mmCIF file of C-alpha atoms (C1' of nucleotides) in Angstrom:
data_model
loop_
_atom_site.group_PDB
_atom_site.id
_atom_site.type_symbol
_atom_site.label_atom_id
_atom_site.label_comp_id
_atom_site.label_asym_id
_atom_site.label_seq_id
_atom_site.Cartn_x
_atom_site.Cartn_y
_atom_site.Cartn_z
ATOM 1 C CA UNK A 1 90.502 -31.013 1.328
ATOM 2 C CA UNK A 2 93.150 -29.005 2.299
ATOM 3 C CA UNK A 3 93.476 -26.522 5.720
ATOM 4 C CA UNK A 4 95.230 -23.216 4.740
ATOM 5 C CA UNK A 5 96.900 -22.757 8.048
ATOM 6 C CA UNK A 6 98.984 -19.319 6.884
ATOM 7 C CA UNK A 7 102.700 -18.706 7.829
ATOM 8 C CA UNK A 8 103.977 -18.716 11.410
ATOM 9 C CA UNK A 9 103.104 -16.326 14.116
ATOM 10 C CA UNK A 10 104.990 -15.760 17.167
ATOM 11 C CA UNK A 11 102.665 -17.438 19.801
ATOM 12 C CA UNK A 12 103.066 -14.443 22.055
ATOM 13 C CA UNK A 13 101.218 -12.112 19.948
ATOM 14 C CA UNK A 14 97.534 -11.907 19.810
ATOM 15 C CA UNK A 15 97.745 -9.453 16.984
ATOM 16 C CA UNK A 16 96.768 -10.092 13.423
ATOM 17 C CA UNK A 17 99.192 -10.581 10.928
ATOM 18 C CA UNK A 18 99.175 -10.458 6.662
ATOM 19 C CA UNK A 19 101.439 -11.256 3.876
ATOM 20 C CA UNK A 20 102.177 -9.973 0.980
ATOM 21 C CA UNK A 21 99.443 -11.444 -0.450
ATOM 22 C CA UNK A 22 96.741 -10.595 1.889
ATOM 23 C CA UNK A 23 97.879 -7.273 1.966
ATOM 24 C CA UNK A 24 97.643 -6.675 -1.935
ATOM 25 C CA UNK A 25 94.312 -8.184 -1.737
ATOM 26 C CA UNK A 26 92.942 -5.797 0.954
ATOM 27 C CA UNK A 27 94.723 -2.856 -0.269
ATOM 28 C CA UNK A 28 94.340 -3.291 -4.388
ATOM 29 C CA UNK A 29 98.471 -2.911 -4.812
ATOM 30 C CA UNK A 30 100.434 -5.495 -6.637
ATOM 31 C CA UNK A 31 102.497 -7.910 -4.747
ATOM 32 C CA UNK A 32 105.062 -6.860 -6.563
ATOM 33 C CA UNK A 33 104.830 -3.320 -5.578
ATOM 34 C CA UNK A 34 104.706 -4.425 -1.978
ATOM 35 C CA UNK A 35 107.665 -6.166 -1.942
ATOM 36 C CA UNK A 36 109.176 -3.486 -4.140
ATOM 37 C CA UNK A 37 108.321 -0.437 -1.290
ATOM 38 C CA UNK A 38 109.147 -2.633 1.719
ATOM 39 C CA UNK A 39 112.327 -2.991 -0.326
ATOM 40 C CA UNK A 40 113.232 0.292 -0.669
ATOM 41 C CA UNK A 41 112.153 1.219 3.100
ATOM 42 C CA UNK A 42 108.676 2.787 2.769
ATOM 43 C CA UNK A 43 106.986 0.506 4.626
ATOM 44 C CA UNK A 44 108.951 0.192 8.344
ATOM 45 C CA UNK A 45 108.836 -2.249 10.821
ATOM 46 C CA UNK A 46 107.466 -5.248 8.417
ATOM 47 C CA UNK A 47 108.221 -8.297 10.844
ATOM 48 C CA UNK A 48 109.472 -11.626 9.299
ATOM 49 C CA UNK A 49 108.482 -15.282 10.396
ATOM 50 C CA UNK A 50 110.691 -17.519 11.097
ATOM 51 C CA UNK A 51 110.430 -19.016 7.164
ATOM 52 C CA UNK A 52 111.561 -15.380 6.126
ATOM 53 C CA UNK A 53 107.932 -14.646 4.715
ATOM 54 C CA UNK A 54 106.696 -10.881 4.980
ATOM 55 C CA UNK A 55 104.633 -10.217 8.145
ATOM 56 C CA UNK A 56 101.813 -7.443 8.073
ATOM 57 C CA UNK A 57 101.034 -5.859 11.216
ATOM 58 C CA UNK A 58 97.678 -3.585 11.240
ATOM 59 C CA UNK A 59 100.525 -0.893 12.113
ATOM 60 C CA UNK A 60 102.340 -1.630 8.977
ATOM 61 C CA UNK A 61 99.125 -1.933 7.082
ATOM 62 C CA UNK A 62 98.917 1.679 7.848
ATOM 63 C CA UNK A 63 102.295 2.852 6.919
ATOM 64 C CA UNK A 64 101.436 1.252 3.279
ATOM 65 C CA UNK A 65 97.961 2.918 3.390
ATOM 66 C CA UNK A 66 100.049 6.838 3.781
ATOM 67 C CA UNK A 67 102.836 5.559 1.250
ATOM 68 C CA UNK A 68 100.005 4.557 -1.270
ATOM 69 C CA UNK A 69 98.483 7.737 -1.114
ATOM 70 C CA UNK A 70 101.311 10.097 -1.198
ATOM 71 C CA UNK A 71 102.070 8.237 -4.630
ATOM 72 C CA UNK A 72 98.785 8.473 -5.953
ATOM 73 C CA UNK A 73 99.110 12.508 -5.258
ATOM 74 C CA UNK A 74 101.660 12.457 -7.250
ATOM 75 C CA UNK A 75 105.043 12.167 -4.657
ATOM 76 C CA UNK A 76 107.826 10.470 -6.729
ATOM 77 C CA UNK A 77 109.327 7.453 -4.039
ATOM 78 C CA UNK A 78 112.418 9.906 -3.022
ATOM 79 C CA UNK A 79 109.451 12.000 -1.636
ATOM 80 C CA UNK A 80 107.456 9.582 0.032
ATOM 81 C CA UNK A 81 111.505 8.527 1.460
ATOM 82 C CA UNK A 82 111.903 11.693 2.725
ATOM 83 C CA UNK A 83 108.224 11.900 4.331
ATOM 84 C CA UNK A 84 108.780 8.542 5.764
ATOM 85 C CA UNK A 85 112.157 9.409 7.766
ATOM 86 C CA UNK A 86 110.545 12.712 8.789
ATOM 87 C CA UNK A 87 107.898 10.813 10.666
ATOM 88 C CA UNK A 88 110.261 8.762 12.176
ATOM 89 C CA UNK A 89 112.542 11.493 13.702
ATOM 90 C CA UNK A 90 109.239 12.618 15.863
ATOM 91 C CA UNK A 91 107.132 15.466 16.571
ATOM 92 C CA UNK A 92 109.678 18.159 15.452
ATOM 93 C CA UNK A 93 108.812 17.151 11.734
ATOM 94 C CA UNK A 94 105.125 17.966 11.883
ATOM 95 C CA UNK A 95 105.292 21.492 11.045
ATOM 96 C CA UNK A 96 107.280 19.959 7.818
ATOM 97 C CA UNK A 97 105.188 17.210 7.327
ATOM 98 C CA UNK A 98 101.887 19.149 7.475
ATOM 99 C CA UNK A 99 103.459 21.597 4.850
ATOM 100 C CA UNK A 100 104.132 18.255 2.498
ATOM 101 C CA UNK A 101 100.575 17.034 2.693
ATOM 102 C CA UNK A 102 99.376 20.653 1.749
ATOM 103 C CA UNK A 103 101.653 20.404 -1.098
ATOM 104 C CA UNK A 104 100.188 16.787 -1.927
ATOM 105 C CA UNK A 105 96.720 18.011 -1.340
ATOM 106 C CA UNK A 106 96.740 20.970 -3.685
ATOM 107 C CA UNK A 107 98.329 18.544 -6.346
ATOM 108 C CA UNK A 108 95.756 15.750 -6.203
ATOM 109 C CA UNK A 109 92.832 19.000 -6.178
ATOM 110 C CA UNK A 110 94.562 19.562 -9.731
ATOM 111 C CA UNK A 111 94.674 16.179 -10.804
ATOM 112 C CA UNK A 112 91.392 15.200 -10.359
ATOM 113 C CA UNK A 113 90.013 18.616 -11.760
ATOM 114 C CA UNK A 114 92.525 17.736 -14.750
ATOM 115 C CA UNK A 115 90.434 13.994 -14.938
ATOM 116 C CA UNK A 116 87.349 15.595 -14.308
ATOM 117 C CA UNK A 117 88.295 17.976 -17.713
ATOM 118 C CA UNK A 118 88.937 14.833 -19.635
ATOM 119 C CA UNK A 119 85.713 13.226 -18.475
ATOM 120 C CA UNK A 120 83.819 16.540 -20.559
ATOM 121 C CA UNK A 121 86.027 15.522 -23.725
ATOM 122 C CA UNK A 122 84.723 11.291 -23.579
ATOM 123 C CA UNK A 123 81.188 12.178 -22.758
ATOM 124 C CA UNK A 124 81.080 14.550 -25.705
ATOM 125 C CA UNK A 125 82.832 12.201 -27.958
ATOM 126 C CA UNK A 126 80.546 9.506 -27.054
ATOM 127 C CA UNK A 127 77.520 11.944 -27.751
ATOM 128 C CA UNK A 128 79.102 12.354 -31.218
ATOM 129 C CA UNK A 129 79.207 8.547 -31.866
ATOM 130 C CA UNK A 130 76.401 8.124 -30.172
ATOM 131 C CA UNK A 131 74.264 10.377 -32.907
ATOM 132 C CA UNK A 132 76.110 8.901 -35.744
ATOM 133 C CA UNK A 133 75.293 5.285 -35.330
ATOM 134 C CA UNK A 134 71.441 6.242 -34.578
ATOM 135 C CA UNK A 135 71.664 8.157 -38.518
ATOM 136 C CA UNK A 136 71.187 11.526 -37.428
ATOM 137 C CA UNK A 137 74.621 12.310 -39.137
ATOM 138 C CA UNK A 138 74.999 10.442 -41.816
ATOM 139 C CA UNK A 139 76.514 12.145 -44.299
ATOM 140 C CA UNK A 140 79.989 10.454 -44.554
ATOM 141 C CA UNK A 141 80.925 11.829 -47.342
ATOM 142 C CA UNK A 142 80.279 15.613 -46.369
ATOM 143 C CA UNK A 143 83.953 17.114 -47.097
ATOM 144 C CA UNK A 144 83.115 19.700 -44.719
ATOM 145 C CA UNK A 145 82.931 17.135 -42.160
ATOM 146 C CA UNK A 146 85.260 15.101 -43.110
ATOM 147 C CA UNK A 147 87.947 18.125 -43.229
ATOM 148 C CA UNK A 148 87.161 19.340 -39.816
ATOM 149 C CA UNK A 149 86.700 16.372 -38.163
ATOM 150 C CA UNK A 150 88.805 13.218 -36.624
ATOM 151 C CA UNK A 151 87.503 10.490 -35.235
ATOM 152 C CA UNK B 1 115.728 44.476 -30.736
ATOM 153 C CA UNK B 2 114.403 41.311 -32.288
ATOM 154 C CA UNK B 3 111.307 41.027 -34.105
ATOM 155 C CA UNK B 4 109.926 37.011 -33.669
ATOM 156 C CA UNK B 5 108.427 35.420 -37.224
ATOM 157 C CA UNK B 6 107.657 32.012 -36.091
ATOM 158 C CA UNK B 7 108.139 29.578 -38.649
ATOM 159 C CA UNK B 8 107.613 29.557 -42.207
ATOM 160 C CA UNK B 9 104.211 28.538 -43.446
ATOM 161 C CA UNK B 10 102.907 27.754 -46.678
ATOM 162 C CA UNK B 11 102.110 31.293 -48.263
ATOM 163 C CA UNK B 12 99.039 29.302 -49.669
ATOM 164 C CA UNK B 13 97.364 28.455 -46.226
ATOM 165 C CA UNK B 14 95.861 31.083 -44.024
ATOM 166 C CA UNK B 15 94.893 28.835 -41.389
ATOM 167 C CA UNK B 16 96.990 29.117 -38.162
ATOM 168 C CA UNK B 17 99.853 26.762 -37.533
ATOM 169 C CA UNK B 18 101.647 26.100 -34.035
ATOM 170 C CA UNK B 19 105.082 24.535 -33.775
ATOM 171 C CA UNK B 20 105.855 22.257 -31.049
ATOM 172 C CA UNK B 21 106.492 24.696 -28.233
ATOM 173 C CA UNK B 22 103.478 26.707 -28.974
ATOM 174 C CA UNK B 23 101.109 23.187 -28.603
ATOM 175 C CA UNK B 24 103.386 22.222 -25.557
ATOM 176 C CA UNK B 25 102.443 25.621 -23.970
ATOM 177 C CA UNK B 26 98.654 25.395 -24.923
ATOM 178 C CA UNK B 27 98.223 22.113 -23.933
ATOM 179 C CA UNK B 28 100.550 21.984 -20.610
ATOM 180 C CA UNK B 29 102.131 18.976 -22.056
ATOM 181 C CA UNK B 30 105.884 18.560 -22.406
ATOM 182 C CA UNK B 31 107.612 19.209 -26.013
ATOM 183 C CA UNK B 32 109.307 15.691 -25.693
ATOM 184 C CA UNK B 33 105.963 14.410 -24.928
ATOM 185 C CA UNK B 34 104.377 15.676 -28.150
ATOM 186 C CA UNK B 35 107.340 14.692 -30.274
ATOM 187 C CA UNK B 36 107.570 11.514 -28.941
ATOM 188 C CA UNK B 37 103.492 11.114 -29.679
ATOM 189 C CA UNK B 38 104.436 12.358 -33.330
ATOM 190 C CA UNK B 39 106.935 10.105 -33.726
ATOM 191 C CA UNK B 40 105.048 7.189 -32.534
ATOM 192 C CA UNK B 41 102.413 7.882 -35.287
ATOM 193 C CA UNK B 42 99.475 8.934 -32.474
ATOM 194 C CA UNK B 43 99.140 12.374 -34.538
ATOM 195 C CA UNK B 44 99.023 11.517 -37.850
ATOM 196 C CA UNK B 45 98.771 14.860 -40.397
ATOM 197 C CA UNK B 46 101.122 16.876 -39.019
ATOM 198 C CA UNK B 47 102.826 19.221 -41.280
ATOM 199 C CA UNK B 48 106.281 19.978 -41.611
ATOM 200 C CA UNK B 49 107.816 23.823 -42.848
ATOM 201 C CA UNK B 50 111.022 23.686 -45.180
ATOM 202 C CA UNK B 51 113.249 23.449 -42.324
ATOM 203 C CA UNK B 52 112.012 20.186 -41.240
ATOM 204 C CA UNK B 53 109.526 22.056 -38.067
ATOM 205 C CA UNK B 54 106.828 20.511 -36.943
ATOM 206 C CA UNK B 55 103.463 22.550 -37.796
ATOM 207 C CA UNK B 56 100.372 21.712 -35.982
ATOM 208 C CA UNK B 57 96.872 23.148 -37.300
ATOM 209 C CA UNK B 58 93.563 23.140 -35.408
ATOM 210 C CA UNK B 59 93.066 19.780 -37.091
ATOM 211 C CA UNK B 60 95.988 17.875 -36.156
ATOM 212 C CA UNK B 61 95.913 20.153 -32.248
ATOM 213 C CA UNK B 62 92.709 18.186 -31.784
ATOM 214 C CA UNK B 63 94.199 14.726 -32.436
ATOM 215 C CA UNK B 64 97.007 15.556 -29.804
ATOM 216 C CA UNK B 65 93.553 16.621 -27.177
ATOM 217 C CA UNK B 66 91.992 12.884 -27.658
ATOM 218 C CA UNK B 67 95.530 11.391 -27.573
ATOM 219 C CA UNK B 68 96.338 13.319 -24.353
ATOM 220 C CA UNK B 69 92.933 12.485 -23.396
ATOM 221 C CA UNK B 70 93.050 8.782 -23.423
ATOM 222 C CA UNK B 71 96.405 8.746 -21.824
ATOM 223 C CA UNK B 72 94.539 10.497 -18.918
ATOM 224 C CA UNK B 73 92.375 7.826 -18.384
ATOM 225 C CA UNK B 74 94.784 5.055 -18.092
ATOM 226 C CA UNK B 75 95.128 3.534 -21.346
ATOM 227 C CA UNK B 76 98.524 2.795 -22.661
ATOM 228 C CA UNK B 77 100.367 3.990 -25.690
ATOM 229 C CA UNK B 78 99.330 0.914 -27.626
ATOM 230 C CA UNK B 79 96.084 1.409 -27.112
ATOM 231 C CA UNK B 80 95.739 5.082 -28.325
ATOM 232 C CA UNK B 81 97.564 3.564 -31.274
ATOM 233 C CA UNK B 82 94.621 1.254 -31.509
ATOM 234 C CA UNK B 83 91.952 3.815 -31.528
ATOM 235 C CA UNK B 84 93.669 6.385 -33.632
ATOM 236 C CA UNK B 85 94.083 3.436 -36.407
ATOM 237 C CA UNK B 86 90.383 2.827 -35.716
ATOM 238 C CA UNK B 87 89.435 6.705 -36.712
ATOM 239 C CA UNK B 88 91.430 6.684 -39.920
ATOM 240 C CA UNK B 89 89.781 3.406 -41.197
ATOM 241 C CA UNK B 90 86.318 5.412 -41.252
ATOM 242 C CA UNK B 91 83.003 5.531 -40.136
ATOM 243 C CA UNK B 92 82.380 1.211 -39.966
ATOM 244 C CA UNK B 93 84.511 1.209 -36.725
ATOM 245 C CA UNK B 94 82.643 3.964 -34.997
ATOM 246 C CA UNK B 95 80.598 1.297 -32.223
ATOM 247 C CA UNK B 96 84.277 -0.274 -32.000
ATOM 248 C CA UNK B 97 85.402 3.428 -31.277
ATOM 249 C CA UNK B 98 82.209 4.079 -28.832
ATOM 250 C CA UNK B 99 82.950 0.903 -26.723
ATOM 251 C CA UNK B 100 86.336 1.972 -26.293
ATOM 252 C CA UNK B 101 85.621 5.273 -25.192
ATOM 253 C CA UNK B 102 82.864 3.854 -22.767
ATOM 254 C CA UNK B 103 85.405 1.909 -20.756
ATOM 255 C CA UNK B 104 87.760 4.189 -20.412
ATOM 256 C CA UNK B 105 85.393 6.393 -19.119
ATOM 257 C CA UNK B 106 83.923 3.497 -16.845
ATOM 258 C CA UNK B 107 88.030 3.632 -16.086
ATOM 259 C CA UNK B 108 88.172 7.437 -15.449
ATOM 260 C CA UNK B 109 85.396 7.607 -13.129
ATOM 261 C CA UNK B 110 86.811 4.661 -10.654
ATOM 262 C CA UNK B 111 90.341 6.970 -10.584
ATOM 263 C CA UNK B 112 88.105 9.881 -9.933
ATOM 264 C CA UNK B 113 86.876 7.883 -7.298
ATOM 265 C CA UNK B 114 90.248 6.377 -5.733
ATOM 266 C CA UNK B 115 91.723 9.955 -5.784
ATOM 267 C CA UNK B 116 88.716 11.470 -3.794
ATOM 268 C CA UNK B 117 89.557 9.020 -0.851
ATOM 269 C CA UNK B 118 93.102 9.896 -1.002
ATOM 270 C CA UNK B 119 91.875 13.371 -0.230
ATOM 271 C CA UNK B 120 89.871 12.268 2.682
ATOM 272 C CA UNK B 121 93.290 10.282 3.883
ATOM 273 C CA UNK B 122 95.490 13.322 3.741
ATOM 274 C CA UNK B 123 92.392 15.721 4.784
ATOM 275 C CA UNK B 124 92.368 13.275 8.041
ATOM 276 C CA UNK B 125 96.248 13.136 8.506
ATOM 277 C CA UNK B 126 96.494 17.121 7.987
ATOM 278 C CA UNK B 127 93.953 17.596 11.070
ATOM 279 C CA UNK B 128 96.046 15.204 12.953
ATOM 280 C CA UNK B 129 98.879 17.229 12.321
ATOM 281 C CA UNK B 130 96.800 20.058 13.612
ATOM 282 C CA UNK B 131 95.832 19.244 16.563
ATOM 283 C CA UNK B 132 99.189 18.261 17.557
ATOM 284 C CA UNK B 133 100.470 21.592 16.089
ATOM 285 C CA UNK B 134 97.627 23.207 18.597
ATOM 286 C CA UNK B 135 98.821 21.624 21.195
ATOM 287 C CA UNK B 136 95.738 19.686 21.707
ATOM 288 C CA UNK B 137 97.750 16.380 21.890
ATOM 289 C CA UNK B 138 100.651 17.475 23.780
ATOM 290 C CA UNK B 139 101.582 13.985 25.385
ATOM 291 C CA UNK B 140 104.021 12.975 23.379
ATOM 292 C CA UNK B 141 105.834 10.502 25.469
ATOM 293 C CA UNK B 142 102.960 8.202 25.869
ATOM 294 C CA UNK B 143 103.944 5.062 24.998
ATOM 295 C CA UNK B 144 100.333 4.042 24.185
ATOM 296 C CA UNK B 145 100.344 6.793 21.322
ATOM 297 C CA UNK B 146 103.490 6.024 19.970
ATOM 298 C CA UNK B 147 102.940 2.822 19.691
ATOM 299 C CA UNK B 148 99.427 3.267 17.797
ATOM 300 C CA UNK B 149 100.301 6.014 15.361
ATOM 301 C CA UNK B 150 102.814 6.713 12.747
ATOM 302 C CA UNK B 151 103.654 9.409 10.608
ATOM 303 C "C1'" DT C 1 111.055 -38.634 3.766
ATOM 304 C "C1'" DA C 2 109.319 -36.878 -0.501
ATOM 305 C "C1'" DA C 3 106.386 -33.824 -3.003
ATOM 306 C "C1'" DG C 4 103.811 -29.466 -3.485
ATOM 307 C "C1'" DG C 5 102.786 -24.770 -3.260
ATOM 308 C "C1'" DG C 6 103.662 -20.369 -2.114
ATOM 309 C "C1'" DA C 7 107.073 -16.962 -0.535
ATOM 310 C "C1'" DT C 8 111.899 -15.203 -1.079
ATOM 311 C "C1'" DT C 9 115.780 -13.048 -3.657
ATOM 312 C "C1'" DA C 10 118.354 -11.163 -7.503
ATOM 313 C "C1'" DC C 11 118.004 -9.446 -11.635
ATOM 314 C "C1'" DA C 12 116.248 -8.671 -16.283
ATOM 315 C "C1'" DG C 13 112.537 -6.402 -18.921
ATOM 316 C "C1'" DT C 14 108.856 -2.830 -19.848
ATOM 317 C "C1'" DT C 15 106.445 1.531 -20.284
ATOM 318 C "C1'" DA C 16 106.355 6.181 -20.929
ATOM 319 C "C1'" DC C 17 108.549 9.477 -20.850
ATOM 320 C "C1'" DT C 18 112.898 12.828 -20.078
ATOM 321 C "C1'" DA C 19 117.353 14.525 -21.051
ATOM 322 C "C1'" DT C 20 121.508 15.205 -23.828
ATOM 323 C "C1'" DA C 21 124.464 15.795 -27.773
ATOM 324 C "C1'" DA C 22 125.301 16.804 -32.317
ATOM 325 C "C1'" DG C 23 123.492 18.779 -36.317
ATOM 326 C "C1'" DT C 24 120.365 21.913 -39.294
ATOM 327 C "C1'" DC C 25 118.311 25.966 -40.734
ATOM 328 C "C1'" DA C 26 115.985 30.577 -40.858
ATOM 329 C "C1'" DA C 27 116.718 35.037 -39.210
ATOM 330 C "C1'" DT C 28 118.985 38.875 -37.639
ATOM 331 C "C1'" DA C 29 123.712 41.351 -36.698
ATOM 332 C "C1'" DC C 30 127.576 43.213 -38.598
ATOM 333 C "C1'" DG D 1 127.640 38.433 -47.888
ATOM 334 C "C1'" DT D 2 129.026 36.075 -44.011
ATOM 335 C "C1'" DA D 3 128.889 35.113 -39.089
ATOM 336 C "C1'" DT D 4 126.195 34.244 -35.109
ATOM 337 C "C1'" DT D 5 122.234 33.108 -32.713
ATOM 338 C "C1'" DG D 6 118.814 30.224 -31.114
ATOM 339 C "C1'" DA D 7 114.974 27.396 -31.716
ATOM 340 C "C1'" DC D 8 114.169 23.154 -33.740
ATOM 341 C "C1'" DT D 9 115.663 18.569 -35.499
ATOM 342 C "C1'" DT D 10 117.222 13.488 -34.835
ATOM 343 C "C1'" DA D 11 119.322 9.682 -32.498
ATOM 344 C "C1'" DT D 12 120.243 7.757 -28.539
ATOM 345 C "C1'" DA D 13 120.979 7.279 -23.650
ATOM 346 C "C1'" DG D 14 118.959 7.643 -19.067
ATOM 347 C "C1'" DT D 15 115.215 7.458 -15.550
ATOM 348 C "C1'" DA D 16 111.171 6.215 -12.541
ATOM 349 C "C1'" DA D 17 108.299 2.946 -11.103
ATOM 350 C "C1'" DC D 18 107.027 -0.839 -11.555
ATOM 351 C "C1'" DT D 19 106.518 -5.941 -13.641
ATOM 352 C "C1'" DG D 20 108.020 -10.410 -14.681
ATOM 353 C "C1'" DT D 21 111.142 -14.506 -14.319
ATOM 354 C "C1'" DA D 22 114.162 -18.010 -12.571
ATOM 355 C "C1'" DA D 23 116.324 -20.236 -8.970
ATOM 356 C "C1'" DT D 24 115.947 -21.246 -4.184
ATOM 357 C "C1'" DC D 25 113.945 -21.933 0.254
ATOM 358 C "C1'" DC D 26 110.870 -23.691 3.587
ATOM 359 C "C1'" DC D 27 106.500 -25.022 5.758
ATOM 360 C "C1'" DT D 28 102.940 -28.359 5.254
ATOM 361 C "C1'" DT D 29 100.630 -32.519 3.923
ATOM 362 C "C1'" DA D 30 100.895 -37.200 1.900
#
DNA sequence: TAAGGGATTACAGTTACTATAAGTCAATAC
DNA sequence: GTATTGACTTATAGTAACTGTAATCCCTTA
C-alpha cells in the first residue's frame, strides 16, 4: 500500500495547504482552469513549494471562490482583472467595487430569470412528448399538425 | 422621407415573414448568431426572397426558440444538431427526443441552482462593502483584518 | 540509484460565437 | 433610366475562455 504524503509544506506553517488538484475537487473548476486564472493573475498570492507545485492557502481558496463567481455572472476575465487590482489598491476602491457587484448582481438576476424562461419551454415540450407516446395524440399523419408543428 | 417595405415575399403567402434582424430583435439574440445557426443547418426550412434574404415564418421562428433553448441549458452545438436531426426523422424518435430533453432539464435546474449561490456570494460581499462604506468597520490598519480578508 | 506518478510549462487545438470586407440587390432619389 | 443608399449576403479572419498534449521536472518509494 502506498502513503499519499502530498507536496511539501514549509514546517513553519500550521496552515492548510491545496493543490491544484484538491482545489478543483473542492471547488468543481477544472484544473486546467486553475492553472489557467492563477496564470493570468486572478488568483494572488498562490505560494509554491519548493518542487514548484501550486500551493492553496484557505486565503487563496477564497480569492478563486470571488473570481469564480464574478465569471459565472457573466464578467469577461479583463473584468474580473480589473476587480482583482481594485481590491488590492485598498479601501478607496470599495465605493467602485460595490458598484461592480451591483452591476454583476443585476446581470446574474437576468440570467437566471432568462434559465428559468427556458425551463417553461422543456417542461412544456416534455408534456407534448409526454402525451404522444401515452396515444393521446396519435394522429401522425394529421397535416394540420404536421404543418404547424416541429419536433 | 422614406417609406420601409421589408423584403419581398411570395405574393402567394399571406403568412408573416421576418428577416434576420427582425428575429434577432424578437428573440434578443445576435444576427451573427442566427446566421451562423442557419448556416450550421440547426433551422432547417428557412426561406429565402429573390435577393438571396433570409425569411423566417412562425414555423421556422419556433425552431430558432428550441435551438436557442437548448443552447441555454448547456448543450453544445453538436448536440442541438443531434436533436434537430432527431425531429425531422419523425415521430419513432420521440422517447429518444423526451430523454434528451429530460437531462437537459435535470442540467438546467443544477445551473439554476449554482447561480442562486453566486447571488448569496455577491449578496454577502455587497454587505461587506456596506458596512465598511458605513463606517461600521473603520479599522482599516488592522493587521488581523487585512490579513483575513480580500477583495 | 532507478522507476513511477503527478505537477509544471509552453503551446496547439476547440467551441461558439463576433467582426470585417467585399459583393449583391431592391428601393428610392434625381 | 441611372445613380445612390443601405440592409443583407458570403467568406473568412479574429476572439474569449477554456481544453488538451507533449516534454520536462521532481518528490517519493522500491
Amino acid at each position: 500500500m502506498k502513503k499519499k504524503l502530498g507536496p511539501y509544506r514549509p514546517s513553519d506553517d500550521k496552515t492548510p495547504k491545496y493543490t491544484v488538484k484538491d482545489v478543483s475537487e473542492m471547488m468543481q473548476v477544472s484544473s486546467y482552469t486553475i492553472r489557467y486564472y492563477e496564470n493570468e493573475g486572478l488568483i494572488p498570492g498562490v505560494e509554491r513549494s519548493r518542487g514548484n507545485i501550486r500551493l492553496f492557502s484557505d486565503h487563496t481558496l477564497a480569492w478563486l471562490r470571488i473570481v469564480h463567481c464574478l465569471r459565472m455572472t457573466g464578467l469577461p476575465i479583463e473584468g474580473v482583472k480589473h476587480y482583482i487590482n481594485l481590491c488590492l489598491k485598498g479601501d478607496a476602491t470599495i465605493p467602485e467595487r460595490a458598484e461592480l457587484l451591483a452591476k454583476q448582481e443585476k446581470n446574474l438576476k437576468h440570467q437566471i430569470k432568462m434559465l428559468r424562461e427556458q425551463m417553461d419551454i422543456l417542461k412544456y415540450k416534455q408534456g407534448l412528448y409526454k402525451k404522444l407516446m401515452d396515444g393521446e395524440m396519435e394522429d401522425t399523419c394529421n397535416p394540420a399538425r404536421s404543418k404547424a408543428a416541429n419536433g
